[in-house]
Amino acid sequence: MSAELEASRQQLAQVEAALLLSPDDENLKSLAQGLKEVIALQAQLTTASDTTQNTKVTSQDGWTVGDTCEAVWSEDGNYYPAEIVAFEGGDQVRVRYTEYDEEDVVQIKSLRRTGKAGGDGAEAAATDQAAQPAPETKTAKTRASKESDWEQKRKKAKRKKEKESKEMKKLEQQKNKWQSFAAKTKRKKGTGSGKHGKSIFASPDDPNGKVGVGTCGIGGRGMTDYQNRGKWKFESGKEERQ
């Protein structure tokens, strides 16, 4: 669980870094919030797990964790070879059925000894149990209701973690698409020759020049000087220019 918690924290750091670049991205905001919830739940589960491991009972009523026995299966009321996994408190014990790799919580007094000796208490329990009928069959619903709060929280965290992982994968795909698009756009902008004819709207070199139609780069020059032409006067075959 601690490894999963660390992985979630690293993912949150990546998302928060992305938010610095895109603070208005709603997908990133939602993803960050979801990761914070997962981290809080995982931290709670880690603390609960550590507390349970530090205070768990390893022996009770002559039985010890790891002892082999015969335990009743709540689905059909029959006995099967099993191994004690943990004591759940009170008169409950968790066992694992060795032939089927299934676990169940049963009463300690219902256990039957098969091999490893565990003391007078265990032998007495086995003797008493020999004369007792098998416990009543329990439905799958009853068995499911026995799941501890810790187990339920762990499953909830796992489902949420899977959802956040899918969101992270989707976000990474979108990021790659955006980077590819940005790279193509940058290449297109740099393909031109950069050689263009001089525009008629280009600013003239003369600070007093004006930009407009017809300047063609000669704006600011003076008007062309023209000589004033006089009138020709014709009198008796003589030409005289006035």
Short mmCIF file of C-alpha atoms in Angstrom, two decimals, residues 9-239:
data_model
loop_
_atom_site.label_atom_id
_atom_site.label_comp_id
_atom_site.label_asym_id
_atom_site.label_seq_id
_atom_site.Cartn_x
_atom_site.Cartn_y
_atom_site.Cartn_z
CA ARG A 9 1.85 11.31 -4.92
CA GLN A 10 4.21 11.33 -7.89
CA GLN A 11 1.27 11.45 -10.30
CA LEU A 12 -0.25 14.35 -8.36
CA ALA A 13 3.05 16.23 -8.61
CA GLN A 14 3.03 15.78 -12.40
CA VAL A 15 -0.55 16.99 -12.70
CA GLU A 16 0.11 20.03 -10.50
CA ALA A 17 3.14 20.88 -12.66
CA ALA A 18 0.90 20.73 -15.75
CA LEU A 19 -1.61 22.99 -14.01
CA LEU A 20 1.06 25.66 -13.66
CA LEU A 21 1.21 25.81 -17.46
CA SER A 22 -2.56 25.44 -17.99
CA PRO A 23 -4.27 26.78 -14.85
CA ASP A 24 -7.70 26.89 -16.54
CA ASP A 25 -7.69 23.28 -17.76
CA GLU A 26 -10.79 21.67 -16.20
CA ASN A 27 -9.58 18.12 -16.94
CA LEU A 28 -6.36 18.74 -15.04
CA LYS A 29 -8.26 20.28 -12.12
CA SER A 30 -10.60 17.29 -11.92
CA LEU A 31 -7.70 14.84 -12.15
CA ALA A 32 -5.79 16.61 -9.38
CA GLN A 33 -8.83 16.55 -7.10
CA GLY A 34 -9.38 12.84 -7.74
CA LEU A 35 -5.75 12.03 -6.98
CA LYS A 36 -5.93 13.97 -3.72
CA GLU A 37 -8.92 11.88 -2.66
CA VAL A 38 -7.11 8.66 -3.57
CA ILE A 39 -4.01 9.73 -1.62
CA ALA A 40 -6.08 10.58 1.46
CA LEU A 41 -7.82 7.20 1.34
CA GLN A 42 -4.59 5.30 0.75
CA ALA A 43 -2.91 7.10 3.66
CA GLN A 44 -5.83 6.17 5.90
CA LEU A 45 -5.64 2.53 4.84
CA THR A 46 -1.88 2.42 5.35
CA THR A 47 -2.25 3.76 8.88
CA ALA A 48 -5.03 1.29 9.66
CA SER A 49 -3.00 -1.59 8.25
CA ASP A 50 0.07 -0.67 10.30
CA THR A 51 -2.03 -0.41 13.45
CA THR A 52 -3.65 -3.78 12.79
CA GLN A 53 -0.31 -5.48 12.17
CA ASN A 54 1.16 -4.04 15.36
CA THR A 55 -1.74 -5.19 17.54
CA LYS A 56 -2.81 -8.43 15.86
CA VAL A 57 -3.16 -11.59 17.94
CA THR A 58 -1.11 -14.56 16.81
CA SER A 59 -2.48 -17.15 19.24
CA GLN A 60 -5.89 -17.78 20.76
CA ASP A 61 -7.63 -20.71 22.46
CA GLY A 62 -4.70 -23.02 21.76
CA TRP A 63 -4.55 -22.16 18.07
CA THR A 64 -1.76 -20.22 16.36
CA VAL A 65 -1.53 -18.41 13.03
CA GLY A 66 -0.19 -20.94 10.52
CA ASP A 67 -1.77 -23.99 12.16
CA THR A 68 -3.40 -26.47 9.80
CA CYS A 69 -6.91 -27.62 10.57
CA GLU A 70 -10.27 -28.52 9.11
CA ALA A 71 -12.64 -25.59 8.80
CA VAL A 72 -16.26 -25.41 7.76
CA TRP A 73 -17.06 -23.53 4.56
CA SER A 74 -20.04 -21.24 4.96
CA GLU A 75 -21.30 -21.94 1.44
CA ASP A 76 -22.15 -25.60 2.00
CA GLY A 77 -21.48 -26.34 5.69
CA ASN A 78 -18.84 -28.98 4.89
CA TYR A 79 -15.34 -29.23 6.34
CA TYR A 80 -12.20 -28.78 4.22
CA PRO A 81 -8.43 -28.68 4.93
CA ALA A 82 -7.48 -25.15 5.90
CA GLU A 83 -4.80 -22.95 7.44
CA ILE A 84 -5.30 -20.25 10.07
CA VAL A 85 -4.52 -16.84 8.57
CA ALA A 86 -5.47 -14.40 11.34
CA PHE A 87 -7.61 -13.94 14.42
CA GLU A 88 -10.34 -11.39 13.74
CA GLY A 89 -11.25 -10.65 17.35
CA GLY A 90 -13.81 -12.21 19.64
CA ASP A 91 -14.35 -15.82 18.68
CA GLN A 92 -13.75 -15.26 14.95
CA VAL A 93 -10.81 -16.57 12.96
CA ARG A 94 -9.89 -16.17 9.30
CA VAL A 95 -8.86 -19.35 7.49
CA ARG A 96 -7.64 -20.18 4.00
CA TYR A 97 -8.84 -23.39 2.36
CA THR A 98 -5.64 -24.93 1.04
CA GLU A 99 -7.24 -26.89 -1.80
CA TYR A 100 -9.19 -23.97 -3.24
CA ASP A 101 -7.18 -20.88 -2.20
CA GLU A 102 -10.34 -19.32 -0.75
CA GLU A 103 -10.69 -17.53 2.58
CA ASP A 104 -13.53 -17.31 5.08
CA VAL A 105 -14.18 -16.16 8.64
CA VAL A 106 -15.47 -18.86 11.00
CA GLN A 107 -15.83 -19.45 14.73
CA ILE A 108 -12.72 -20.69 16.52
CA LYS A 109 -14.67 -23.42 18.29
CA SER A 110 -15.75 -24.87 14.95
CA LEU A 111 -12.17 -25.72 13.92
CA ARG A 112 -11.07 -29.35 13.79
CA ARG A 113 -7.46 -30.34 14.37
CA THR A 114 -5.72 -32.45 11.73
CA GLY A 115 -1.96 -32.16 12.23
CA LYS A 116 0.14 -29.57 14.06
CA ALA A 117 -0.27 -29.71 17.83
CA GLY A 118 -1.30 -26.51 19.45
CA GLY A 119 -1.85 -27.32 23.12
CA ASP A 120 -4.50 -28.68 25.45
CA GLY A 121 -6.97 -25.96 24.55
CA ALA A 122 -6.91 -26.92 20.89
CA GLU A 123 -7.31 -30.61 21.68
CA ALA A 124 -10.25 -29.87 23.94
CA ALA A 125 -11.81 -27.75 21.23
CA ALA A 126 -11.35 -30.55 18.72
CA THR A 127 -12.89 -33.10 21.10
CA ASP A 128 -15.90 -30.91 21.77
CA GLN A 129 -16.32 -30.20 18.10
CA ALA A 130 -16.44 -33.86 17.19
CA ALA A 131 -19.80 -34.15 18.90
CA GLN A 132 -21.19 -30.92 17.51
CA PRO A 133 -23.15 -30.66 14.28
CA ALA A 134 -21.79 -28.55 11.48
CA PRO A 135 -22.75 -24.88 11.66
CA GLU A 136 -25.70 -23.73 9.62
CA THR A 137 -25.05 -22.95 6.00
CA LYS A 138 -24.69 -19.23 5.30
CA THR A 139 -25.54 -17.48 2.07
CA ALA A 140 -23.06 -15.59 -0.05
CA LYS A 141 -24.72 -12.37 1.04
CA THR A 142 -24.04 -13.16 4.69
CA ARG A 143 -20.45 -13.99 3.89
CA ALA A 144 -20.00 -10.72 2.00
CA SER A 145 -21.43 -8.76 4.92
CA LYS A 146 -18.58 -10.04 7.10
CA GLU A 147 -15.97 -8.17 5.10
CA SER A 148 -14.18 -5.73 7.33
CA ASP A 149 -14.25 -1.97 6.78
CA TRP A 150 -10.59 -2.12 5.88
CA GLU A 151 -11.23 -4.57 3.05
CA GLN A 152 -14.08 -2.48 1.67
CA LYS A 153 -11.97 0.66 1.74
CA ARG A 154 -9.11 -1.14 0.01
CA LYS A 155 -11.38 -2.22 -2.82
CA LYS A 156 -12.81 1.27 -3.14
CA ALA A 157 -9.33 2.76 -3.33
CA LYS A 158 -8.32 0.20 -5.95
CA ARG A 159 -11.31 1.03 -8.16
CA LYS A 160 -10.66 4.74 -7.86
CA LYS A 161 -6.98 4.19 -8.58
CA GLU A 162 -7.82 2.30 -11.79
CA LYS A 163 -10.10 5.14 -12.88
CA GLU A 164 -7.41 7.74 -12.22
CA SER A 165 -4.88 5.64 -14.14
CA LYS A 166 -7.17 5.64 -17.17
CA GLU A 167 -7.55 9.41 -16.89
CA MET A 168 -3.77 9.81 -16.71
CA LYS A 169 -3.34 7.66 -19.83
CA LYS A 170 -5.95 9.70 -21.68
CA LEU A 171 -4.28 12.93 -20.60
CA GLU A 172 -0.89 11.65 -21.79
CA GLN A 173 -2.36 10.79 -25.20
CA GLN A 174 -3.85 14.27 -25.52
CA LYS A 175 -0.52 15.78 -24.51
CA ASN A 176 1.32 13.80 -27.19
CA LYS A 177 -1.18 14.86 -29.86
CA TRP A 178 -0.81 18.49 -28.87
CA GLN A 179 2.99 18.30 -28.96
CA SER A 180 2.88 16.68 -32.41
CA PHE A 181 0.54 19.37 -33.70
CA ALA A 182 2.71 22.13 -32.25
CA ALA A 183 5.84 20.67 -33.86
CA LYS A 184 4.19 20.46 -37.30
CA THR A 185 2.93 24.03 -37.03
CA LYS A 186 6.41 25.27 -36.15
CA ARG A 187 7.96 23.52 -39.16
CA LYS A 188 5.38 25.02 -41.54
CA LYS A 189 6.10 28.53 -40.33
CA GLY A 190 9.80 28.15 -41.15
CA THR A 191 9.47 26.81 -44.75
CA GLY A 192 9.04 30.21 -46.58
CA SER A 193 11.90 31.81 -48.57
CA GLY A 194 11.40 35.19 -46.97
CA LYS A 195 11.98 37.03 -50.32
CA HIS A 196 9.20 39.39 -51.29
CA GLY A 197 8.99 42.39 -53.65
CA LYS A 198 8.82 45.82 -52.11
CA SER A 199 5.27 46.71 -51.17
CA ILE A 200 3.69 49.96 -52.35
CA PHE A 201 2.65 50.39 -48.75
CA ALA A 202 6.20 50.13 -47.41
CA SER A 203 7.33 53.08 -45.33
CA PRO A 204 9.57 55.45 -47.34
CA ASP A 205 13.11 56.08 -46.22
CA ASP A 206 12.42 59.82 -46.08
CA PRO A 207 10.81 60.69 -42.73
CA ASN A 208 8.65 63.26 -44.53
CA GLY A 209 7.43 60.79 -47.08
CA LYS A 210 3.90 59.41 -47.18
CA VAL A 211 2.70 55.89 -47.68
CA GLY A 212 0.05 55.39 -50.32
CA VAL A 213 -0.94 54.09 -53.70
CA GLY A 214 1.52 55.06 -56.38
CA THR A 215 4.55 55.73 -54.18
CA CYS A 216 6.20 52.38 -54.96
CA GLY A 217 9.03 53.22 -52.66
CA ILE A 218 9.58 56.81 -53.90
CA GLY A 219 7.42 58.52 -51.32
CA GLY A 220 8.98 61.68 -49.92
CA ARG A 221 10.54 62.91 -53.16
CA GLY A 222 9.69 66.34 -54.53
CA MET A 223 7.39 67.04 -57.48
CA THR A 224 8.88 66.90 -60.98
CA ASP A 225 9.86 70.39 -62.24
CA TYR A 226 8.27 71.45 -65.54
CA GLN A 227 9.17 74.55 -67.60
CA ASN A 228 6.36 76.96 -68.34
CA ARG A 229 5.70 76.92 -72.05
CA GLY A 230 4.94 80.26 -73.65
CA LYS A 231 2.47 80.92 -76.42
CA TRP A 232 3.50 81.08 -80.09
CA LYS A 233 2.48 84.15 -81.99
CA PHE A 234 2.25 84.08 -85.78
CA GLU A 235 2.47 87.34 -87.69
CA SER A 236 3.18 87.78 -91.34
CA GLY A 237 5.28 84.71 -91.68
CA LYS A 238 7.20 85.36 -88.55
CA GLU A 239 7.10 83.20 -85.57
#
